mmCIF file of C-alpha atoms in Angstrom:
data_model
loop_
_atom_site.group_PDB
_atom_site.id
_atom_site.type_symbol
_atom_site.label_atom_id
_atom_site.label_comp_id
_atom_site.label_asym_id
_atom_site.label_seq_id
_atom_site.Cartn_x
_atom_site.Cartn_y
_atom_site.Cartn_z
ATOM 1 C CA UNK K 1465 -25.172 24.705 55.052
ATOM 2 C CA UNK K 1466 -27.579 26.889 57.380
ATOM 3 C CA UNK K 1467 -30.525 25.472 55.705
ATOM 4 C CA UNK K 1468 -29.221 22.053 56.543
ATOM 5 C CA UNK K 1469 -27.922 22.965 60.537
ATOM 6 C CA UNK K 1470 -31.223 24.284 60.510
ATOM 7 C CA UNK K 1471 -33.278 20.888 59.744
ATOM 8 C CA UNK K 1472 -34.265 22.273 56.050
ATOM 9 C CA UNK K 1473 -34.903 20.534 53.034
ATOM 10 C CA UNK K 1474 -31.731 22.180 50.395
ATOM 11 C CA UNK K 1475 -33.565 22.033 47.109
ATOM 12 C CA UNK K 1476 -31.491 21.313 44.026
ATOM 13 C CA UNK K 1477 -31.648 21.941 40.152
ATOM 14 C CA UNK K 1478 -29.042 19.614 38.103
ATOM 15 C CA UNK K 1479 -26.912 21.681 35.487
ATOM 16 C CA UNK K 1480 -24.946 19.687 33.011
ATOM 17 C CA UNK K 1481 -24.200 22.052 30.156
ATOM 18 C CA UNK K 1482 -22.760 25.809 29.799
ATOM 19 C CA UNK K 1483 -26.318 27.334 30.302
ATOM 20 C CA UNK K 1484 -25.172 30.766 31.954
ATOM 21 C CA UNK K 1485 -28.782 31.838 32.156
ATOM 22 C CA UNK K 1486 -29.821 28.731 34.015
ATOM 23 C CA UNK K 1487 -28.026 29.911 37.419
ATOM 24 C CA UNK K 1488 -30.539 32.803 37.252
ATOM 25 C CA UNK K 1489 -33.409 31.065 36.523
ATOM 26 C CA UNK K 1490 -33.070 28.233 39.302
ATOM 27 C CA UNK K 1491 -32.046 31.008 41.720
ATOM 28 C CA UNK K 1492 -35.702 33.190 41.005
ATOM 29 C CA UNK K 1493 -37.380 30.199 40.849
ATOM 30 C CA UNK K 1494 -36.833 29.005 44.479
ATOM 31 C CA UNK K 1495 -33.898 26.329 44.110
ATOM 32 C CA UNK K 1496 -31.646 26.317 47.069
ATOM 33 C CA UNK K 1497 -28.868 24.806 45.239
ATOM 34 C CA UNK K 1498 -27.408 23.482 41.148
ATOM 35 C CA UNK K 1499 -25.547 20.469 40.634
ATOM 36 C CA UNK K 1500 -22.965 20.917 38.286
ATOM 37 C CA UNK K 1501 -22.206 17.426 36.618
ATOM 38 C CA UNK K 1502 -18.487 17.174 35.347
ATOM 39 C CA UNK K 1503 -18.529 13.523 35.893
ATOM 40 C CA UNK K 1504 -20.756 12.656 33.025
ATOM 41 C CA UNK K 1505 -20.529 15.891 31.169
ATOM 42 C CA UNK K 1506 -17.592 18.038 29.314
ATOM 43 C CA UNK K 1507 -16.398 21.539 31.066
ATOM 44 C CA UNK K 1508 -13.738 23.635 30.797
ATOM 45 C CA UNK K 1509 -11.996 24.809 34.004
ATOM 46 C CA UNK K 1510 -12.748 28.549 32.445
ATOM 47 C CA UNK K 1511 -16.690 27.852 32.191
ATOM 48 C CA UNK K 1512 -16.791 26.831 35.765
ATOM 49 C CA UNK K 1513 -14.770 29.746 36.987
ATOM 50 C CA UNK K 1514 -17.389 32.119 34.579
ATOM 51 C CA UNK K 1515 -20.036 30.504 36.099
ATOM 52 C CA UNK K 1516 -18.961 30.614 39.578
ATOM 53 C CA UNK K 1517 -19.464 34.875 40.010
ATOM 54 C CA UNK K 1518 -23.080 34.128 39.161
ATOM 55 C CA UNK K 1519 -23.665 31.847 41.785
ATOM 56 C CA UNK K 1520 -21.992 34.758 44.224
ATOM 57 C CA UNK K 1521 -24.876 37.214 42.246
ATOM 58 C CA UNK K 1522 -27.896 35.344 42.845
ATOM 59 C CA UNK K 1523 -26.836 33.720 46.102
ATOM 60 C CA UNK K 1524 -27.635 30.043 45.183
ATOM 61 C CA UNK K 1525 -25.255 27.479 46.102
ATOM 62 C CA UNK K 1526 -22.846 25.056 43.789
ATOM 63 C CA UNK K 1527 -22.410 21.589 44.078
ATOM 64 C CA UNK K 1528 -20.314 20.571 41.670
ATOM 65 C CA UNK K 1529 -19.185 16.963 40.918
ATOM 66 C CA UNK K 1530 -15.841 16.841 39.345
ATOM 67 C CA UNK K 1531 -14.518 14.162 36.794
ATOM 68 C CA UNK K 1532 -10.353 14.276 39.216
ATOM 69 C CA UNK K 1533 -9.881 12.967 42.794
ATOM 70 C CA UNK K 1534 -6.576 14.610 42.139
ATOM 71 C CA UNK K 1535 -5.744 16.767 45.512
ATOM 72 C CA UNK K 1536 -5.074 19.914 43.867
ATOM 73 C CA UNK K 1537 -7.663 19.399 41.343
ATOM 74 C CA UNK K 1538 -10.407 19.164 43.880
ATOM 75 C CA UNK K 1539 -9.441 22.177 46.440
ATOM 76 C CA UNK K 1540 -9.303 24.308 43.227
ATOM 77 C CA UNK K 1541 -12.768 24.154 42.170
ATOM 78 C CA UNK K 1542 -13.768 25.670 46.258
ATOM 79 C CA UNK K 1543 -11.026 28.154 45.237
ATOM 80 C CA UNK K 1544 -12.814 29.239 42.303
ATOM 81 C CA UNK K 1545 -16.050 29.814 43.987
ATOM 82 C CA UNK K 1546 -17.605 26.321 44.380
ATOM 83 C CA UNK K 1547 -19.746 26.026 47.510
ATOM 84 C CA UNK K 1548 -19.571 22.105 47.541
ATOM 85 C CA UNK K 1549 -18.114 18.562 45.993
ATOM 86 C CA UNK K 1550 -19.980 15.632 45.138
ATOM 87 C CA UNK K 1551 -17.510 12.530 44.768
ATOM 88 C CA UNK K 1552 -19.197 9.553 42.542
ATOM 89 C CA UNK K 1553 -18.059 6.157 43.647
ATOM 90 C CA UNK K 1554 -16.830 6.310 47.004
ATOM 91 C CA UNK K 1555 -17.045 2.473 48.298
ATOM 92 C CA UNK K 1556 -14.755 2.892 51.371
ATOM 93 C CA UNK K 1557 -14.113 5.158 54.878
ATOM 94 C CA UNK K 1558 -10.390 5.150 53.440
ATOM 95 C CA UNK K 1559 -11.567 6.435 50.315
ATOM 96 C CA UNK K 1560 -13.437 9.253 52.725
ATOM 97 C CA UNK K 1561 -10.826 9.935 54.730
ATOM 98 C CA UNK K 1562 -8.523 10.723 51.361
ATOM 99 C CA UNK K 1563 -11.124 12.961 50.106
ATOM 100 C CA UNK K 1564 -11.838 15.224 53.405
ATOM 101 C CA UNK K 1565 -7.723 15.346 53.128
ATOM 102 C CA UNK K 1566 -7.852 16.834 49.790
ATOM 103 C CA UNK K 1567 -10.776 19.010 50.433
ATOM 104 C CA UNK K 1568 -10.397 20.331 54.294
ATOM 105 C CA UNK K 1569 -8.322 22.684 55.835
ATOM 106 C CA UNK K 1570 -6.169 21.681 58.673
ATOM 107 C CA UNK K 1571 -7.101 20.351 61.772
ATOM 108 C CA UNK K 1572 -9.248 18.367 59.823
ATOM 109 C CA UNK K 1573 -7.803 17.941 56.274
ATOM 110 C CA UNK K 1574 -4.667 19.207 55.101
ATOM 111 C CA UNK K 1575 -5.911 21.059 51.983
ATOM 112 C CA UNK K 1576 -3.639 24.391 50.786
ATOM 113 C CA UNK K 1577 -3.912 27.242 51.790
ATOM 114 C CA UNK K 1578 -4.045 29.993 48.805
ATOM 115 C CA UNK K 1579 -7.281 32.519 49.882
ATOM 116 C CA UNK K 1580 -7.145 34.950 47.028
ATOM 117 C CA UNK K 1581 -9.556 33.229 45.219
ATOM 118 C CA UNK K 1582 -12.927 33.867 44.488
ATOM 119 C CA UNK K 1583 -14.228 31.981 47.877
ATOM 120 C CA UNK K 1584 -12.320 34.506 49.558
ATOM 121 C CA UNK K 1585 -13.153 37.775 47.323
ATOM 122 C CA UNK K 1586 -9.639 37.546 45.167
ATOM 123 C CA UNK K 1587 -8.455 39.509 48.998
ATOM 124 C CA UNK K 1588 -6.246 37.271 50.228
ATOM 125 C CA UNK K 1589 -7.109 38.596 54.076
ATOM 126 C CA UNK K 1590 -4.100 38.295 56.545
ATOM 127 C CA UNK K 1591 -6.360 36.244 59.193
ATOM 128 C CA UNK K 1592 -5.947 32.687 57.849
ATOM 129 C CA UNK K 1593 -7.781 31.265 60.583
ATOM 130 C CA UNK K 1594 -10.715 33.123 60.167
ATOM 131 C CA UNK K 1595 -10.995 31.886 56.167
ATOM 132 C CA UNK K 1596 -10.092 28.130 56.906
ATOM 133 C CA UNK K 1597 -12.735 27.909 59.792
ATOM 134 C CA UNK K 1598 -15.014 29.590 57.661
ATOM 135 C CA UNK K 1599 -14.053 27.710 54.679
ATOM 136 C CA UNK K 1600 -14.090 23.755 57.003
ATOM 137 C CA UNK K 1601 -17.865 25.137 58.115
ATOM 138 C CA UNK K 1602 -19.688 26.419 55.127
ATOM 139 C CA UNK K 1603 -18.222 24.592 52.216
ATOM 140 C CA UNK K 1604 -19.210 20.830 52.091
ATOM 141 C CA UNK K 1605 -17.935 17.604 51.142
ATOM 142 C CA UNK K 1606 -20.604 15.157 50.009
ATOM 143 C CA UNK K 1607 -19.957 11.520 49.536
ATOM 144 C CA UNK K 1608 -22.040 9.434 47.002
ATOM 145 C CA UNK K 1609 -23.291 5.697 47.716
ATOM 146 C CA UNK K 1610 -23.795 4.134 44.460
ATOM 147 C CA UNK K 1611 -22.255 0.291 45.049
ATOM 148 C CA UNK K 1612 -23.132 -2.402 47.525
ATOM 149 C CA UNK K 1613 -19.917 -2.063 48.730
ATOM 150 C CA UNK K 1614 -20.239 1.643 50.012
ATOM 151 C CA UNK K 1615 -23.618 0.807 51.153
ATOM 152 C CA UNK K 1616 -21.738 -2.066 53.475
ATOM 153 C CA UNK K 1617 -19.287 0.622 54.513
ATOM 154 C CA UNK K 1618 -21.921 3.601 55.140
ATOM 155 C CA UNK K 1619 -21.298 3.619 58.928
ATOM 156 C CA UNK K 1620 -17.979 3.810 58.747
ATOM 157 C CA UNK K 1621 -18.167 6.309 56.178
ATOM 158 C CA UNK K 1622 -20.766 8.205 57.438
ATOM 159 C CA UNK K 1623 -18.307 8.263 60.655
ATOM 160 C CA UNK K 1624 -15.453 9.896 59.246
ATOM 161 C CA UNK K 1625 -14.833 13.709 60.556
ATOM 162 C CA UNK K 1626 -14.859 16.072 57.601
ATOM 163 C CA UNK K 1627 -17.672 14.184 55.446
ATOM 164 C CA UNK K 1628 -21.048 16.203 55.273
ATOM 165 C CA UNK K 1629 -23.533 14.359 53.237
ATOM 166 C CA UNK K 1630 -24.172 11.297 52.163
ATOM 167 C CA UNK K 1631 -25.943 10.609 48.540
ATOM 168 C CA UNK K 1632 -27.675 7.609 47.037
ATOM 169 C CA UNK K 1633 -26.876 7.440 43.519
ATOM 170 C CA UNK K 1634 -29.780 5.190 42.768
ATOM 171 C CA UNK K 1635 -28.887 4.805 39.288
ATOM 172 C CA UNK K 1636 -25.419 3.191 39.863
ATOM 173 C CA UNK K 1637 -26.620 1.359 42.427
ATOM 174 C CA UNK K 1638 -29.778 0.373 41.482
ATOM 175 C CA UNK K 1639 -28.163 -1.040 38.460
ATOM 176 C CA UNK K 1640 -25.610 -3.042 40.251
ATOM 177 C CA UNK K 1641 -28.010 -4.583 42.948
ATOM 178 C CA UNK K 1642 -30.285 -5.462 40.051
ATOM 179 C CA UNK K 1643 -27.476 -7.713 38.421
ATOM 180 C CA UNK K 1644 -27.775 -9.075 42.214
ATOM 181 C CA UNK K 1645 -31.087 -10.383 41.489
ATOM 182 C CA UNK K 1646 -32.853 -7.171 43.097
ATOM 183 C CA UNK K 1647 -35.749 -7.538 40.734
ATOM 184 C CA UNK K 1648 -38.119 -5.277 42.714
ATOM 185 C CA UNK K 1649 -36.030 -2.978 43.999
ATOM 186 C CA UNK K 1650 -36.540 -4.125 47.423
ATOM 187 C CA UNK K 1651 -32.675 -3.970 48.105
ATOM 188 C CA UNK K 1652 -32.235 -0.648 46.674
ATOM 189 C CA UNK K 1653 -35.051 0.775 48.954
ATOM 190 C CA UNK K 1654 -33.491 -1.111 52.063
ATOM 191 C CA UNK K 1655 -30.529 0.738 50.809
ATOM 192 C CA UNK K 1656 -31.978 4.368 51.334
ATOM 193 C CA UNK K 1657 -33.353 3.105 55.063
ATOM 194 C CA UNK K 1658 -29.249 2.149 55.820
ATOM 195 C CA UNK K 1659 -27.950 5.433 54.458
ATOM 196 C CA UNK K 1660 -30.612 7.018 56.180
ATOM 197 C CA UNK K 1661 -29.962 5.323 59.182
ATOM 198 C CA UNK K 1662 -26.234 5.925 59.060
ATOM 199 C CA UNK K 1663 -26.524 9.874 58.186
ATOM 200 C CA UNK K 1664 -28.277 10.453 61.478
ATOM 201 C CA UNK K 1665 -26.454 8.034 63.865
ATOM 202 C CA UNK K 1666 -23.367 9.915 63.043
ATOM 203 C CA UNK K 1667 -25.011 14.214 63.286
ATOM 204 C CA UNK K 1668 -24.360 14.785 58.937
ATOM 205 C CA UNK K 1669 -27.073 15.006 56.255
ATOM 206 C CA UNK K 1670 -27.997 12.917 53.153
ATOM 207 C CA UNK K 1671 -29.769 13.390 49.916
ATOM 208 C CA UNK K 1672 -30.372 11.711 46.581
ATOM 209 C CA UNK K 1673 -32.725 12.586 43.304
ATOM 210 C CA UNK K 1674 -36.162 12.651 43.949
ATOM 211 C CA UNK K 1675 -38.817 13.358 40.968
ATOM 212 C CA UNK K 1676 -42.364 14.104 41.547
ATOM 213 C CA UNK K 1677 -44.045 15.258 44.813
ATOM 214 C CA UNK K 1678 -44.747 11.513 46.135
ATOM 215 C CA UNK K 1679 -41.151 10.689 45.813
ATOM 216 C CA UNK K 1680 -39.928 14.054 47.552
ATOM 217 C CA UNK K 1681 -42.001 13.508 50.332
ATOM 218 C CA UNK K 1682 -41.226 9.893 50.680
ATOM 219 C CA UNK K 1683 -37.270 10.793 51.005
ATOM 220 C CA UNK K 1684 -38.169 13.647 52.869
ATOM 221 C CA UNK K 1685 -40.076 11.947 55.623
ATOM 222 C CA UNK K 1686 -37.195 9.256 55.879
ATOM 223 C CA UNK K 1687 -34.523 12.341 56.867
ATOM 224 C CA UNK K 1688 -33.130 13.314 53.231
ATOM 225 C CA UNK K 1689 -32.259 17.397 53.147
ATOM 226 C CA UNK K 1690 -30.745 17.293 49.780
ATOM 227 C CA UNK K 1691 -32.930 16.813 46.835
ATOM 228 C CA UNK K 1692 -32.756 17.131 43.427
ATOM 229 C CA UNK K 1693 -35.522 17.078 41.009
ATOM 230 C CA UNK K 1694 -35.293 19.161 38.091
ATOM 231 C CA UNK K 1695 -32.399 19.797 35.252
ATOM 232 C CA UNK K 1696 -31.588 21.182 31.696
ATOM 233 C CA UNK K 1697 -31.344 17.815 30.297
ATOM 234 C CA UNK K 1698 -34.703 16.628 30.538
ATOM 235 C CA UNK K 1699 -36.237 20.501 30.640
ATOM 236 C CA UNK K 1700 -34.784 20.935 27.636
ATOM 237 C CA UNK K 1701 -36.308 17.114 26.201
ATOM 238 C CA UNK K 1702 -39.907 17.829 27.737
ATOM 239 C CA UNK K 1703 -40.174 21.443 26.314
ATOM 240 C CA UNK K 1704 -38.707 20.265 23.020
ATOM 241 C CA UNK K 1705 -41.414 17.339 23.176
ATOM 242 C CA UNK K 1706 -44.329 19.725 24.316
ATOM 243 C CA UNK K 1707 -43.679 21.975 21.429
ATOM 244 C CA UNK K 1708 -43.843 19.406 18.930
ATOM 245 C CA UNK K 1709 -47.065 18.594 19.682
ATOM 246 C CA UNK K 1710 -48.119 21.725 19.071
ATOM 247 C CA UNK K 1711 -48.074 20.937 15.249
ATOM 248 C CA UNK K 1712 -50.308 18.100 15.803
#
């Protein structure tokens, strides 16, 4: 979050697999930030919580999008170390407003209060006010736009207290405004311009994917501070790929 408060760009690797190792490479490489997917990929609560003391070791940030809007369910993951949530498929400000509920401590939310958890050291510190102010500032709740119904709500999601990023899932919702006859993407793009729009009229940030420099610095120049551009999934395909060349 201080790269964000302080105008910077928050530069993300995607993780979808129990790749250990990767958290240290993305960290000495530069990346700000991993995505863990849970959404479209299998975990087990104990590989996230291995994970999580790895993160703490080579200071890079976690967003993590889980496959639960299930209250308990989502609070736990910032328990275990987790410096963010991604929700997919938020079309609504009522669907926001549940979510910064789940995930926010009072006055804001009305998330539990547990702090002996890895967030908080495992110390369980007597000032309670200290760790949910701390916790409501630097952990984040992000809020994906992937249907042309969220992107007809963004200002009144973007509005709701307790929501810190927006992100364009341009897949999703490039998929559902082409069934919409967006044939050239010209809908999609005016898309990015209202989330855009919306992020800054209400003070909060938004991001999306972005591959290749042209793309980054398009996004970049419209506001964006959260991109992603690189994962295992397709680092894994190219090198694979690049190798087998090499017999050629």
């Amino acid at each position: 979050m201080a790269r964000v408060r302080a105008g910077e760009v928050v530069r993300s690797a995607v993780l979808g697999h129990y790749i250990p190792s990767f958290v240290c490479h993305a960290a000495e490489a530069g990346y700000d930030c991993i995505w863990l997917d849970m959404e479209h990929r299998t975990w087990t609560t104990r590989e996230i919580q291995s994970l999580m003391p790895l993160f703490h070791l080579y200071d890079i940030d976690c967003m993590l999008r889980p496959p639960t809007l299930e209250k308990t369910g989502l609070y736990r993951f910032l328990e275990d170390g987790v410096t963010g949530l991604m929700i997919p498929h938020v079309p609504t400000a009522e669907r926001a407003k549940f979510l910064v509920d789940a995930v926010k401590f009072p006055p804001i939310g009305d998330r539990g209060l547990d702090n002996a958890g890895l967030d908080s050291g495992f110390l369980q510190s007597g000032d309670a006010q200290a760790y949910t102010e701390w916790a409501n500032r630097e952990t984040f709740l992000t809020i994906q736009i992937e249907t042309p119904e969220a992107v007809s709500n963004v200002d009144q999601i973007a509005a709701v207290d307790g929501v810190d990023f927006l992100f364009v899932g341009p897949g999703d919702l490039g998929l559902r405004l082409a069934q919409l006859g967006d044939h050239d993407g010209s809908q999609l793009e005016a898309a990015f311009q209202k989330v855009a729009a919306a992020a800054k009229a209400n003070g909060i940030a938004w991001g999306c994917p972005a591959s290749g420099p042209e793309m980054i610095e398009k996004r970049r120049s419209q506001g964006a501070q959260y991109l992603a551009n690189s994962g295992d999934f397709m680092t894994l395909k190219n090198g694979l790929m690049a190798g087998i060349k090499q017999f050629d």
